[in-house]
């Protein structure tokens, strides 16, 4: 029995470029960089002092101000991106079956801002000053729950937590639920707001963040470049509307592309380092192509995890070589993190949006700050300038601490 086709019908993004997919995509395809000095807190004592912040974001545009005040910033982003995605999809919420309308939104760290503020309140002012909203707001599943409450979605609802693979896994799990016929529509993606003092201190302590470009923030994230020295934190959210093809056609929806495959695997190697031979990601790539029923020669573009860390970019390149062999030299591979920063649990979600827009527009977003080739990173990384080329098959890859790997495969609708 043939599986039901699952399609992407709506896109919602909150990023350092602003709210909405239009400004997001225009910025990426014009090589704009949304990274600057940290302004959300005093980063003077930290080794990394740059980030991709959502500086002009206003939660009150999307939520009741009272509710916004009670919620964590990562939930604000999720609600905003979800509403933007629903609008982009042209969904009339009064005309769909709410019991077959699901939400699966993940976050790598959840309410980090809440954790830090409430910890300070407890230490400095005592236990009676801890907010009754602390526990719900710090939970990583709360954005998924709040979005469902906001939109009246009564179908499947849960959160995925797999570090920086979270967004891809959330979208992949949504695909499985739609394919089994239990839902008509699912909003899926990730949200993150980890530009906070403790988060930065922790990542700096493990020497994962970029520290060589504090005076030149826009040069700090440089995926696959020989001078890469760590990732740059970003914040925001990405949500896609996934829908059964027959349901989308029946309501006359615009269709961006088909979400045709999902792969997931684990390195089972180290808590932070990817497998040095790329075996876990290679397995994940094989799975996603098998699930999407495509030959490796059919894949034209990979939106890579490409974090700008020495290990990730090298080992991700190795995994691509391992799977695609001679075809790897024909692939276009780019990382958009040089422009957006690394959104941790939301990375795979905004990069799924990139994949859908790539198929729709025939434009490959570039890898910026690619200035010095690295012998260990020898693929076509679409350096610095967007490339106009029609593509029919696109893969997004994401890796997370703990050895988690996720991959999504998108196809042009035939």
Short mmCIF file of C-alpha atoms in Angstrom, two decimals:
data_model
loop_
_atom_site.label_atom_id
_atom_site.label_comp_id
_atom_site.label_asym_id
_atom_site.label_seq_id
_atom_site.Cartn_x
_atom_site.Cartn_y
_atom_site.Cartn_z
CA UNK A 1 0.00 0.00 0.00
CA UNK A 2 1.42 3.37 -1.02
CA UNK A 3 2.05 5.87 1.75
CA UNK A 4 0.08 9.09 1.83
CA UNK A 5 2.16 11.99 0.53
CA UNK A 6 2.91 14.61 3.14
CA UNK A 7 3.46 18.16 1.96
CA UNK A 8 4.70 21.47 3.32
CA UNK A 9 2.01 24.13 3.02
CA UNK A 10 3.11 26.86 5.43
CA UNK A 11 6.31 28.37 6.78
CA UNK A 12 6.85 30.52 9.88
CA UNK A 13 10.14 31.98 11.05
CA UNK A 14 11.36 34.28 13.79
CA UNK A 15 15.05 35.09 13.34
CA UNK A 16 17.63 37.78 13.90
CA UNK A 17 16.51 39.24 10.55
CA UNK A 18 12.98 39.84 11.84
CA UNK A 19 9.63 38.06 11.78
CA UNK A 20 8.40 36.13 8.75
CA UNK A 21 9.74 33.97 5.97
CA UNK A 22 10.02 36.83 3.46
CA UNK A 23 12.65 38.83 5.34
CA UNK A 24 14.37 35.60 6.36
CA UNK A 25 14.75 34.28 2.83
CA UNK A 26 15.61 37.63 1.30
CA UNK A 27 18.38 38.07 3.87
CA UNK A 28 19.85 34.61 3.31
CA UNK A 29 19.84 34.85 -0.47
CA UNK A 30 21.56 38.25 -0.32
CA UNK A 31 24.26 36.96 2.06
CA UNK A 32 23.16 39.19 4.93
CA UNK A 33 24.47 38.30 8.37
CA UNK A 34 22.27 38.62 11.45
CA UNK A 35 25.10 38.40 13.97
CA UNK A 36 26.31 41.26 16.18
CA UNK A 37 27.50 42.07 19.71
CA UNK A 38 25.50 40.55 22.58
CA UNK A 39 23.00 43.10 23.90
CA UNK A 40 20.62 40.95 25.96
CA UNK A 41 23.06 40.86 28.89
CA UNK A 42 26.52 42.11 29.84
CA UNK A 43 28.94 39.70 28.16
CA UNK A 44 32.11 41.60 29.08
CA UNK A 45 33.62 38.77 31.14
CA UNK A 46 32.88 36.05 28.58
CA UNK A 47 35.24 34.80 25.90
CA UNK A 48 32.47 34.91 23.30
CA UNK A 49 30.55 38.17 23.08
CA UNK A 50 28.62 37.82 19.81
CA UNK A 51 25.22 36.35 18.95
CA UNK A 52 22.36 36.41 16.47
CA UNK A 53 19.68 38.07 18.60
CA UNK A 54 16.04 38.78 17.72
CA UNK A 55 16.47 42.39 18.79
CA UNK A 56 13.21 43.89 17.53
CA UNK A 57 10.94 41.00 18.47
CA UNK A 58 7.71 42.02 20.22
CA UNK A 59 5.79 39.17 21.83
CA UNK A 60 2.75 41.41 22.31
CA UNK A 61 2.15 41.27 18.54
CA UNK A 62 1.32 37.58 18.87
CA UNK A 63 0.19 37.01 22.46
CA UNK A 64 -1.90 38.72 25.09
CA UNK A 65 0.61 40.94 26.95
CA UNK A 66 -0.35 39.39 30.28
CA UNK A 67 0.23 35.88 28.96
CA UNK A 68 3.46 36.96 27.32
CA UNK A 69 4.74 38.28 30.64
CA UNK A 70 4.06 34.90 32.22
CA UNK A 71 5.83 32.92 29.47
CA UNK A 72 9.46 32.30 28.59
CA UNK A 73 11.05 33.93 25.57
CA UNK A 74 11.40 30.61 23.75
CA UNK A 75 7.62 30.16 24.00
CA UNK A 76 7.09 33.67 22.60
CA UNK A 77 9.12 32.72 19.54
CA UNK A 78 7.20 29.48 19.07
CA UNK A 79 3.78 31.13 19.23
CA UNK A 80 4.87 33.83 16.79
CA UNK A 81 6.35 31.35 14.28
CA UNK A 82 3.30 29.11 14.56
CA UNK A 83 0.91 31.96 13.87
CA UNK A 84 3.02 33.09 10.93
CA UNK A 85 3.05 29.55 9.53
CA UNK A 86 -0.72 29.18 9.87
CA UNK A 87 -1.20 32.50 8.07
CA UNK A 88 1.24 31.51 5.34
CA UNK A 89 -0.63 28.23 4.86
CA UNK A 90 -3.96 30.02 4.50
CA UNK A 91 -5.44 27.79 7.18
CA UNK A 92 -8.96 28.65 8.30
CA UNK A 93 -8.94 27.22 11.80
CA UNK A 94 -12.73 27.22 11.92
CA UNK A 95 -12.91 24.83 8.97
CA UNK A 96 -10.52 22.07 10.03
CA UNK A 97 -10.98 19.13 12.37
CA UNK A 98 -9.19 20.33 15.50
CA UNK A 99 -8.95 16.79 16.84
CA UNK A 100 -6.80 15.88 13.81
CA UNK A 101 -4.67 19.02 14.09
CA UNK A 102 -1.42 18.37 15.97
CA UNK A 103 1.60 20.28 17.27
CA UNK A 104 5.11 18.89 17.75
CA UNK A 105 7.55 21.63 18.70
CA UNK A 106 10.86 20.95 20.39
CA UNK A 107 13.56 22.90 22.18
CA UNK A 108 17.10 21.95 23.05
CA UNK A 109 17.20 23.72 26.42
CA UNK A 110 13.68 25.06 26.98
CA UNK A 111 13.14 28.00 29.30
CA UNK A 112 16.75 28.89 30.02
CA UNK A 113 15.92 32.54 30.74
CA UNK A 114 13.31 31.43 33.27
CA UNK A 115 15.76 29.04 34.95
CA UNK A 116 18.39 31.74 35.36
CA UNK A 117 16.07 34.50 36.56
CA UNK A 118 14.25 32.29 39.04
CA UNK A 119 17.52 30.84 40.35
CA UNK A 120 18.73 34.37 41.07
CA UNK A 121 15.44 35.20 42.77
CA UNK A 122 15.75 32.11 44.98
CA UNK A 123 19.41 32.76 45.93
CA UNK A 124 19.15 36.51 46.42
CA UNK A 125 15.60 36.92 47.80
CA UNK A 126 14.55 33.52 49.13
CA UNK A 127 12.13 30.73 48.18
CA UNK A 128 8.98 32.82 48.61
CA UNK A 129 10.05 35.02 45.69
CA UNK A 130 10.13 32.16 43.19
CA UNK A 131 7.38 32.54 40.60
CA UNK A 132 4.52 30.02 40.49
CA UNK A 133 5.05 30.05 36.71
CA UNK A 134 8.66 28.90 36.99
CA UNK A 135 8.07 25.17 36.52
CA UNK A 136 5.74 25.32 33.49
CA UNK A 137 7.86 27.99 31.81
CA UNK A 138 11.15 26.13 32.04
CA UNK A 139 9.77 22.88 30.58
CA UNK A 140 10.89 22.07 27.04
CA UNK A 141 7.41 20.89 26.06
CA UNK A 142 5.64 24.09 27.06
CA UNK A 143 5.95 25.87 23.71
CA UNK A 144 4.17 22.96 22.05
CA UNK A 145 1.43 23.08 24.66
CA UNK A 146 0.98 26.86 24.53
CA UNK A 147 0.80 26.85 20.72
CA UNK A 148 -1.89 24.16 20.86
CA UNK A 149 -3.88 26.19 23.40
CA UNK A 150 -3.49 29.31 21.29
CA UNK A 151 -4.71 27.63 18.09
CA UNK A 152 -7.09 25.05 19.57
CA UNK A 153 -5.09 22.10 18.22
CA UNK A 154 -6.37 18.94 19.93
CA UNK A 155 -4.43 16.30 18.03
CA UNK A 156 -1.06 14.76 18.82
CA UNK A 157 1.05 17.05 20.97
CA UNK A 158 4.49 16.52 22.45
CA UNK A 159 8.00 17.92 22.44
CA UNK A 160 11.24 16.46 21.14
CA UNK A 161 14.50 17.12 22.99
CA UNK A 162 17.65 15.97 21.19
CA UNK A 163 19.96 18.97 21.50
CA UNK A 164 20.78 20.48 18.11
CA UNK A 165 18.96 17.72 16.21
CA UNK A 166 15.68 18.63 17.92
CA UNK A 167 14.08 20.62 15.08
CA UNK A 168 14.74 17.90 12.51
CA UNK A 169 13.48 15.18 14.83
CA UNK A 170 10.30 17.12 15.64
CA UNK A 171 9.50 17.51 11.95
CA UNK A 172 10.40 13.88 11.26
CA UNK A 173 8.18 12.60 14.06
CA UNK A 174 5.35 14.73 12.70
CA UNK A 175 5.85 13.08 9.32
CA UNK A 176 5.41 9.65 10.88
CA UNK A 177 2.16 10.63 12.60
CA UNK A 178 0.75 12.05 9.38
CA UNK A 179 1.77 8.99 7.41
CA UNK A 180 -0.04 6.67 9.80
CA UNK A 181 -3.26 8.56 9.11
CA UNK A 182 -3.99 9.75 12.64
CA UNK A 183 -3.70 13.47 11.80
CA UNK A 184 -4.56 15.81 8.93
CA UNK A 185 -2.23 18.70 9.80
CA UNK A 186 0.68 19.10 12.20
CA UNK A 187 2.64 22.22 13.07
CA UNK A 188 6.20 21.06 13.64
CA UNK A 189 9.55 22.65 14.37
CA UNK A 190 11.67 24.11 17.12
CA UNK A 191 12.18 27.20 19.25
CA UNK A 192 15.15 28.41 21.24
CA UNK A 193 16.10 31.40 23.39
CA UNK A 194 19.45 30.50 24.89
CA UNK A 195 21.26 33.82 24.53
CA UNK A 196 21.63 34.04 28.31
CA UNK A 197 24.57 34.49 30.69
CA UNK A 198 24.65 30.96 32.08
CA UNK A 199 24.18 29.35 28.67
CA UNK A 200 27.07 31.36 27.26
CA UNK A 201 29.24 30.62 30.27
CA UNK A 202 28.63 26.90 29.89
CA UNK A 203 29.34 26.76 26.18
CA UNK A 204 32.41 28.97 26.61
CA UNK A 205 33.69 26.67 29.36
CA UNK A 206 33.61 23.73 26.97
CA UNK A 207 35.34 25.87 24.30
CA UNK A 208 32.55 25.39 21.77
CA UNK A 209 31.88 29.04 20.90
CA UNK A 210 33.65 31.42 18.53
CA UNK A 211 36.10 33.62 20.42
CA UNK A 212 38.38 35.08 17.74
CA UNK A 213 35.99 37.60 16.22
CA UNK A 214 34.45 39.58 19.08
CA UNK A 215 35.49 42.81 17.36
CA UNK A 216 34.20 41.57 13.98
CA UNK A 217 30.93 39.79 14.85
CA UNK A 218 29.81 39.27 11.26
CA UNK A 219 32.93 37.23 10.54
CA UNK A 220 32.56 34.99 13.59
CA UNK A 221 30.51 32.12 12.14
CA UNK A 222 32.40 30.64 9.18
CA UNK A 223 31.28 27.09 8.42
CA UNK A 224 33.82 24.85 6.66
CA UNK A 225 36.40 27.66 6.54
CA UNK A 226 39.92 26.81 7.72
CA UNK A 227 39.76 29.65 10.28
CA UNK A 228 36.55 28.48 11.96
CA UNK A 229 36.88 28.52 15.73
CA UNK A 230 33.45 27.69 17.17
CA UNK A 231 29.76 28.33 16.78
CA UNK A 232 27.82 31.56 17.28
CA UNK A 233 24.59 31.32 19.27
CA UNK A 234 21.38 32.33 17.55
CA UNK A 235 17.80 32.52 18.79
CA UNK A 236 14.36 32.30 17.25
CA UNK A 237 11.98 29.66 15.94
CA UNK A 238 10.99 27.82 12.80
CA UNK A 239 7.63 26.13 12.24
CA UNK A 240 6.39 24.28 9.18
CA UNK A 241 2.81 23.30 8.41
CA UNK A 242 2.79 19.66 7.36
CA UNK A 243 -0.34 18.30 5.79
CA UNK A 244 -1.66 15.20 4.10
CA UNK A 245 -1.56 15.80 0.36
CA UNK A 246 -5.24 14.98 -0.20
CA UNK A 247 -6.25 17.34 2.62
CA UNK A 248 -4.11 20.14 1.19
CA UNK A 249 -5.55 19.66 -2.30
CA UNK A 250 -9.11 19.58 -0.97
CA UNK A 251 -8.73 23.00 0.62
CA UNK A 252 -6.80 24.47 -2.31
CA UNK A 253 -3.59 25.02 -0.37
CA UNK A 254 -0.35 26.26 -1.84
CA UNK A 255 2.20 23.46 -1.70
CA UNK A 256 5.90 24.26 -1.29
CA UNK A 257 7.19 20.72 -1.64
CA UNK A 258 6.83 17.17 -0.39
CA UNK A 259 8.45 16.05 2.86
CA UNK A 260 9.40 12.62 1.57
CA UNK A 261 11.85 11.14 4.04
CA UNK A 262 13.12 11.11 7.62
CA UNK A 263 16.26 9.52 9.00
CA UNK A 264 17.51 9.28 12.57
CA UNK A 265 20.49 7.56 14.15
CA UNK A 266 22.97 7.76 17.02
CA UNK A 267 26.76 7.82 16.92
CA UNK A 268 26.96 5.97 20.26
CA UNK A 269 30.43 7.46 20.42
CA UNK A 270 30.85 10.53 22.68
CA UNK A 271 28.65 13.01 24.55
CA UNK A 272 29.80 16.03 22.51
CA UNK A 273 32.08 14.98 19.64
CA UNK A 274 30.63 13.49 16.46
CA UNK A 275 32.02 10.13 15.37
CA UNK A 276 35.41 11.00 13.85
CA UNK A 277 34.69 8.82 10.82
CA UNK A 278 31.17 10.18 10.35
CA UNK A 279 29.58 6.75 10.63
CA UNK A 280 26.51 7.82 12.61
CA UNK A 281 25.57 10.62 10.23
CA UNK A 282 26.38 8.39 7.26
CA UNK A 283 23.88 5.84 8.57
CA UNK A 284 21.32 8.63 9.01
CA UNK A 285 21.83 9.84 5.43
CA UNK A 286 21.35 6.32 4.08
CA UNK A 287 18.16 5.98 6.11
CA UNK A 288 16.66 9.25 4.88
CA UNK A 289 17.29 8.36 1.23
CA UNK A 290 15.86 4.89 1.71
CA UNK A 291 12.81 6.35 3.42
CA UNK A 292 12.39 8.95 0.69
CA UNK A 293 12.92 6.36 -2.04
CA UNK A 294 15.66 8.27 -3.86
CA UNK A 295 19.01 7.19 -5.24
CA UNK A 296 22.05 9.06 -4.02
CA UNK A 297 22.55 10.46 -7.55
CA UNK A 298 19.14 12.17 -7.24
CA UNK A 299 20.26 14.38 -4.34
CA UNK A 300 21.41 17.79 -5.53
CA UNK A 301 21.75 19.92 -2.41
CA UNK A 302 22.40 19.37 1.28
CA UNK A 303 21.70 22.09 3.82
CA UNK A 304 24.38 20.94 6.25
CA UNK A 305 24.53 21.25 10.01
CA UNK A 306 27.79 23.15 9.46
CA UNK A 307 28.24 24.70 12.89
CA UNK A 308 31.62 26.38 12.24
CA UNK A 309 33.28 24.17 14.84
CA UNK A 310 36.49 22.38 13.90
CA UNK A 311 35.13 18.88 14.57
CA UNK A 312 31.59 19.11 13.21
CA UNK A 313 32.45 20.51 9.80
CA UNK A 314 35.30 18.07 9.24
CA UNK A 315 33.38 14.98 10.31
CA UNK A 316 30.19 16.04 8.52
CA UNK A 317 32.19 16.35 5.32
CA UNK A 318 33.62 12.88 5.93
CA UNK A 319 30.11 11.45 6.36
CA UNK A 320 28.96 12.96 3.06
CA UNK A 321 31.97 11.46 1.28
CA UNK A 322 31.33 8.11 2.93
CA UNK A 323 27.74 7.96 1.66
CA UNK A 324 27.87 9.69 -1.71
CA UNK A 325 31.30 8.65 -2.91
CA UNK A 326 32.14 10.22 -6.31
CA UNK A 327 28.73 11.95 -6.38
CA UNK A 328 29.77 14.05 -3.37
CA UNK A 329 31.82 16.22 -5.75
CA UNK A 330 28.64 17.03 -7.68
CA UNK A 331 26.63 17.96 -4.60
CA UNK A 332 26.03 21.53 -3.53
CA UNK A 333 26.42 21.80 0.25
CA UNK A 334 25.91 24.95 2.29
CA UNK A 335 25.47 25.97 5.90
CA UNK A 336 23.26 28.97 6.59
CA UNK A 337 24.53 29.24 10.18
CA UNK A 338 27.10 31.81 9.08
CA UNK A 339 24.14 34.17 8.69
CA UNK A 340 21.59 32.97 11.26
CA UNK A 341 23.91 31.73 13.98
CA UNK A 342 23.27 28.33 15.53
CA UNK A 343 19.74 28.10 16.96
CA UNK A 344 20.42 24.82 18.78
CA UNK A 345 17.05 23.03 19.02
CA UNK A 346 15.50 25.36 16.44
CA UNK A 347 18.32 24.96 13.90
CA UNK A 348 16.77 22.03 12.05
CA UNK A 349 13.44 23.82 11.95
CA UNK A 350 14.63 27.04 10.32
CA UNK A 351 16.80 24.97 8.00
CA UNK A 352 13.76 22.96 6.94
CA UNK A 353 12.28 26.31 5.93
CA UNK A 354 15.47 26.94 3.93
CA UNK A 355 15.00 23.64 2.11
CA UNK A 356 11.38 24.37 1.22
CA UNK A 357 12.28 27.83 -0.08
CA UNK A 358 15.22 26.41 -2.03
CA UNK A 359 12.89 24.10 -3.94
CA UNK A 360 10.29 26.82 -4.43
CA UNK A 361 12.65 29.56 -5.64
CA UNK A 362 15.52 27.71 -7.31
CA UNK A 363 18.07 29.58 -5.19
CA UNK A 364 20.74 27.99 -2.99
CA UNK A 365 21.58 30.10 0.06
CA UNK A 366 25.36 30.38 0.45
CA UNK A 367 27.97 29.56 3.05
CA UNK A 368 29.23 33.01 4.05
CA UNK A 369 32.68 33.88 5.40
CA UNK A 370 34.21 31.10 3.34
CA UNK A 371 37.66 32.58 2.71
CA UNK A 372 40.29 29.93 3.43
CA UNK A 373 39.75 26.40 2.09
CA UNK A 374 40.37 23.55 4.52
CA UNK A 375 41.82 20.34 2.99
CA UNK A 376 39.52 18.35 5.28
CA UNK A 377 36.47 20.20 3.95
CA UNK A 378 36.63 19.78 0.19
CA UNK A 379 33.04 19.94 -1.09
CA UNK A 380 31.20 22.61 -3.08
CA UNK A 381 30.02 24.80 -0.20
CA UNK A 382 28.35 27.46 -2.42
CA UNK A 383 30.75 30.08 -1.04
CA UNK A 384 29.61 33.58 -0.11
CA UNK A 385 27.09 34.19 -2.92
CA UNK A 386 23.71 32.57 -3.55
CA UNK A 387 23.43 30.34 -6.60
CA UNK A 388 20.43 30.12 -8.92
CA UNK A 389 19.80 26.52 -9.86
CA UNK A 390 16.65 24.41 -9.97
CA UNK A 391 16.78 21.52 -7.54
CA UNK A 392 14.29 18.71 -7.09
CA UNK A 393 15.74 16.80 -4.14
CA UNK A 394 17.17 18.40 -1.00
CA UNK A 395 18.40 17.00 2.32
CA UNK A 396 18.76 18.81 5.64
CA UNK A 397 21.11 17.36 8.25
CA UNK A 398 21.45 18.11 11.97
CA UNK A 399 23.58 16.67 14.75
CA UNK A 400 23.16 17.02 18.51
CA UNK A 401 25.22 16.47 21.66
CA UNK A 402 24.68 12.91 22.79
CA UNK A 403 25.39 11.61 19.29
CA UNK A 404 21.94 12.36 17.89
CA UNK A 405 21.61 12.63 14.11
CA UNK A 406 18.57 13.75 12.12
CA UNK A 407 17.96 14.17 8.41
CA UNK A 408 14.96 15.30 6.37
CA UNK A 409 14.44 14.84 2.63
CA UNK A 410 12.36 17.26 0.58
CA UNK A 411 11.19 16.73 -3.01
CA UNK A 412 9.66 18.93 -5.64
CA UNK A 413 6.04 17.91 -6.25
CA UNK A 414 5.67 16.15 -9.60
#
